[in-house]
Amino acid sequence: METLEETSPSQTADYTVKADHLSKTFGSFEAVRDVTLEIEPGAIYGFIGPNGAGKTTTMRMLATLLEPSDGEAWVCGLSINDHHQENLAALRACIGYMPDFIGIYDKMTCREYLEFFAAAYFIEPKRRAGLINDLLELVDLSAKKESYIEGLSRGMTQRLALARTLIHDPKLLLLDEPASGLDPRARVELRELLKELSRMGKTIIISSHILTELTEMCSHVGIIERGTLLASGKVSDILGKLNQHMRIVKLRIRPIKAEKVEVLRGILLNGPGVKAVRPLDSQPLTDWEVQVEGNEAELNQLLRYFVEKNVPLFGFAEQPTNLEEIFLQVTKGYVS
Amino acid sequence: MAGNVLPQPKAGTRLGKLPRLIGGAWQSLRHNPIIIKELRHRMRSWHGLVDLATFSILLSGFGLIMYNTYQNSNRIYSYRSYIYNVYTSNAQTPRSQELGSNYFVAIVVAQLFLACMLAPSFSAPTIAGEKERQTYDIMLVTLLRPRDIVVGKLFSSLAYLMLVTIAGVPIASVAFLMGGLGPDQLIAGVVVILVTGLSLGAIGIYWSSAMNRSVTANRNAFINILLLYFVGPLLIVYALNVAFQPTPISFQFSTYAENNLKDAMMWVSSVNPMYAIVDTNEILKNRPGSNVLFFGNTPKEFLFTPVTRFLFISSGIIFIYLWQAVSHIRPLRPEAQRMAKTSKPAKTTTSTEAKTTEPLG
Ligand SMILES: Nc1ncnc2c1ncn2[C@@H]1O[C@H](COP(=O)(O)OP(=O)(O)OP(=O)(O)O)[C@@H](O)[C@H]1O
Ligand SMILES: [Mg+2]
């Protein structure tokens, strides 16, 4: 960030990425519609959405590979709609883009691959060798330095691609589904690597349609569906917003007779703020899920109500809301 | 970024600028990352060298056969040429010298034919191949400008052809031993081959940038070359011939008009490098006082030889196709470029500041 402020003191780049009604239509099809978002420096921004939601399209627009049909976006304070050579060069210098499909060159070693990109980013020749060693160290590929890329495993190729996106020390990393095709262990490694990069001060946008993948590392999320950004912001903010609307409470109840089940359901449904009730298992029926609207005070009332009604309760726990929950709720229209 | 930028020529004499410009262009070629990458890749595959050796042997064999054929027919030729020379008032060219230049022309035409095959098939898959391998996007987001990519792809795909051309020079130089070949002709031959390679390579790069698959790029490049270099000129020359043939009614077709027609036909035909080489050779043999660049019907007249015309036309072809290729490689639509271009100079610093600070602040 220092360098940016040095070169252009007049620009107050509070956000690494800022999009304003960014849209893209292919023919008459609106792939991305009015995406407005802000991403702070240092954030790990999870970009979540089902297949065809417009994640790749949005990221390609930010990466200056695709021209928006409408709207505007700024990366590091630079407009993506200004196609002058100097502006494009400055933009590309602060963006590291990793596409969803990683193409590799055959008959090329990892070192040569990184050397090519170092040259393509005009990094001084005398700095290249050291830089490449550092990067290979960072992504744990030092042992494969002189191996051909086509001989690498999927996870290794992915890490090499990550090293490539880092070669010019960009401020923003645009990673399009970097974890696809990785085994659980490789995913954990990738996650640690991204956290490390975030600690190094990089802003990261990472897209995925697998939520659990993002749960642990994202500080921010954006949820996109059918081209529309449904929610965007800090994970904790979105959770808070969601919790005002809907909480999931799990109940454990001593097994009761089958004919009493409907009576119990009626009692549960009549609780204050209860919107829906759902048994989670069958014989013997012990676990229930209750959707409650309201805050902590209302939850407390609900618990009192259950006790008053002599519900044979031995467990009452609010479900920790995770990204998956957020996603399901948001796409159902609870948050907007 | 500094490594690739052409040194800015200071305001100075014209002569001072040129070497610096050439030096800068050479440096930028030498440091072009794409050239380095592609050449390394090509070196890795040995079949390149094997091909080169095979080609040189074939070309030498071809030359040997040509040489023998001419030697054997020399006796007959020298008799015929006696009669021929009587009729055509141009007895300056001894038969043995004609042998040398004919041999040379045959070698050059063989090499041109090879260039027609090699240049497009090496250049057409380059950019389309990156698209197929899905490495195109990551190449585009680097700081390489579209023109760096185009120039890098063009020269790396022509490197092999250049090697083949240079390998052919000693074989063509045998013509010196037979006589009748000036050094200017040899240089012109090499230049024509290289320029042909450049133009066909440019056409290949153009189609490569326009198409998403290397197979289609290759096919379109070959069709384009066939139409532009062979079918097109033939049809046009034929049409001119039919349209302006002196009929019995207009038998007073002036020599002036006839010369213009011939000149137009020569321009059209000179698109084709094989025609240019063969016809220039004929001109050199039959018109004393002409050289590879100029000839005249009278000693005071200076007309461009087909070789010169070919060089002019080729520069245009190279420029247009490369320019189009560069604009294809820009991922952004030309409309937006035009809009950006027209809006920017009008309000310079204020517009950029307003653009960037307003939404952020
Ligand atoms: N070049 C294109 N031409 C026409 N339609 C396109 C083009 N690129 C994308 N689309 C359409 O835009 C929509 C969004 O695509 P996009 O690739 O952005 O989705 P995504 O969120 O990345 O999905 P996935 O999770 O499958 O990668 C899709 O319906 C797709 O068919
Ligand atoms: Mg995608």
Coordinates of N, CA, C and O and ligand atoms in Angstrom, one line a residue, chain A residues 50-57 59 100-101 176-177 207-209, ligand 2:
Chain A
P50 N -23.4 -20.7 -7.1 CA -23.5 -21.9 -7.8 C -22.9 -21.8 -9.2 O -22.5 -20.7 -9.6
N51 N -22.9 -22.9 -9.9 CA -22.3 -22.9 -11.3 C -23.1 -21.9 -12.1 O -24.3 -21.9 -12.1
G52 N -22.4 -21.2 -12.9 CA -23.0 -20.3 -13.9 C -23.5 -19.0 -13.2 O -24.3 -18.2 -13.8
A53 N -23.1 -18.7 -12.0 CA -23.6 -17.6 -11.2 C -23.0 -16.3 -11.8 O -23.6 -15.2 -11.6
G54 N -21.8 -16.4 -12.3 CA -21.1 -15.2 -12.8 C -19.9 -14.8 -12.1 O -19.3 -13.7 -12.2
K55 N -19.3 -15.8 -11.3 CA -18.1 -15.5 -10.6 C -16.9 -15.3 -11.5 O -16.2 -14.3 -11.5
T56 N -16.8 -16.3 -12.5 CA -15.6 -16.2 -13.4 C -15.8 -14.9 -14.2 O -14.8 -14.2 -14.4
T57 N -17.0 -14.6 -14.7 CA -17.2 -13.4 -15.5 C -16.8 -12.1 -14.7 O -16.0 -11.3 -15.3
M59 N -14.7 -12.0 -12.2 CA -13.2 -11.9 -12.0 C -12.5 -11.6 -13.2 O -11.5 -10.9 -13.2
D100 N -9.6 -20.4 -13.7 CA -10.2 -21.6 -13.2 C -9.5 -22.8 -13.9 O -9.4 -23.9 -13.3
F101 N -9.1 -22.7 -15.2 CA -8.4 -23.8 -15.8 C -7.0 -23.3 -15.9 O -6.7 -22.3 -16.5
D176 N -9.5 -18.0 -9.2 CA -10.8 -18.6 -9.6 C -10.8 -20.1 -9.3 O -10.1 -20.8 -10.0
E177 N -11.5 -20.5 -8.3 CA -11.6 -21.9 -7.9 C -10.3 -22.6 -7.8 O -10.0 -23.6 -8.5
S207 N -12.8 -17.6 -5.5 CA -14.2 -18.0 -5.8 C -14.3 -19.5 -5.6 O -13.3 -20.3 -5.7
S208 N -15.5 -19.9 -5.3 CA -15.8 -21.3 -5.1 C -17.3 -21.6 -5.1 O -18.0 -20.7 -4.8
H209 N -17.7 -22.8 -5.3 CA -19.1 -23.1 -5.1 C -19.1 -24.1 -3.9 O -20.2 -24.6 -3.5
Ligands
MG2 MG -16.2 -20.1 -13.0

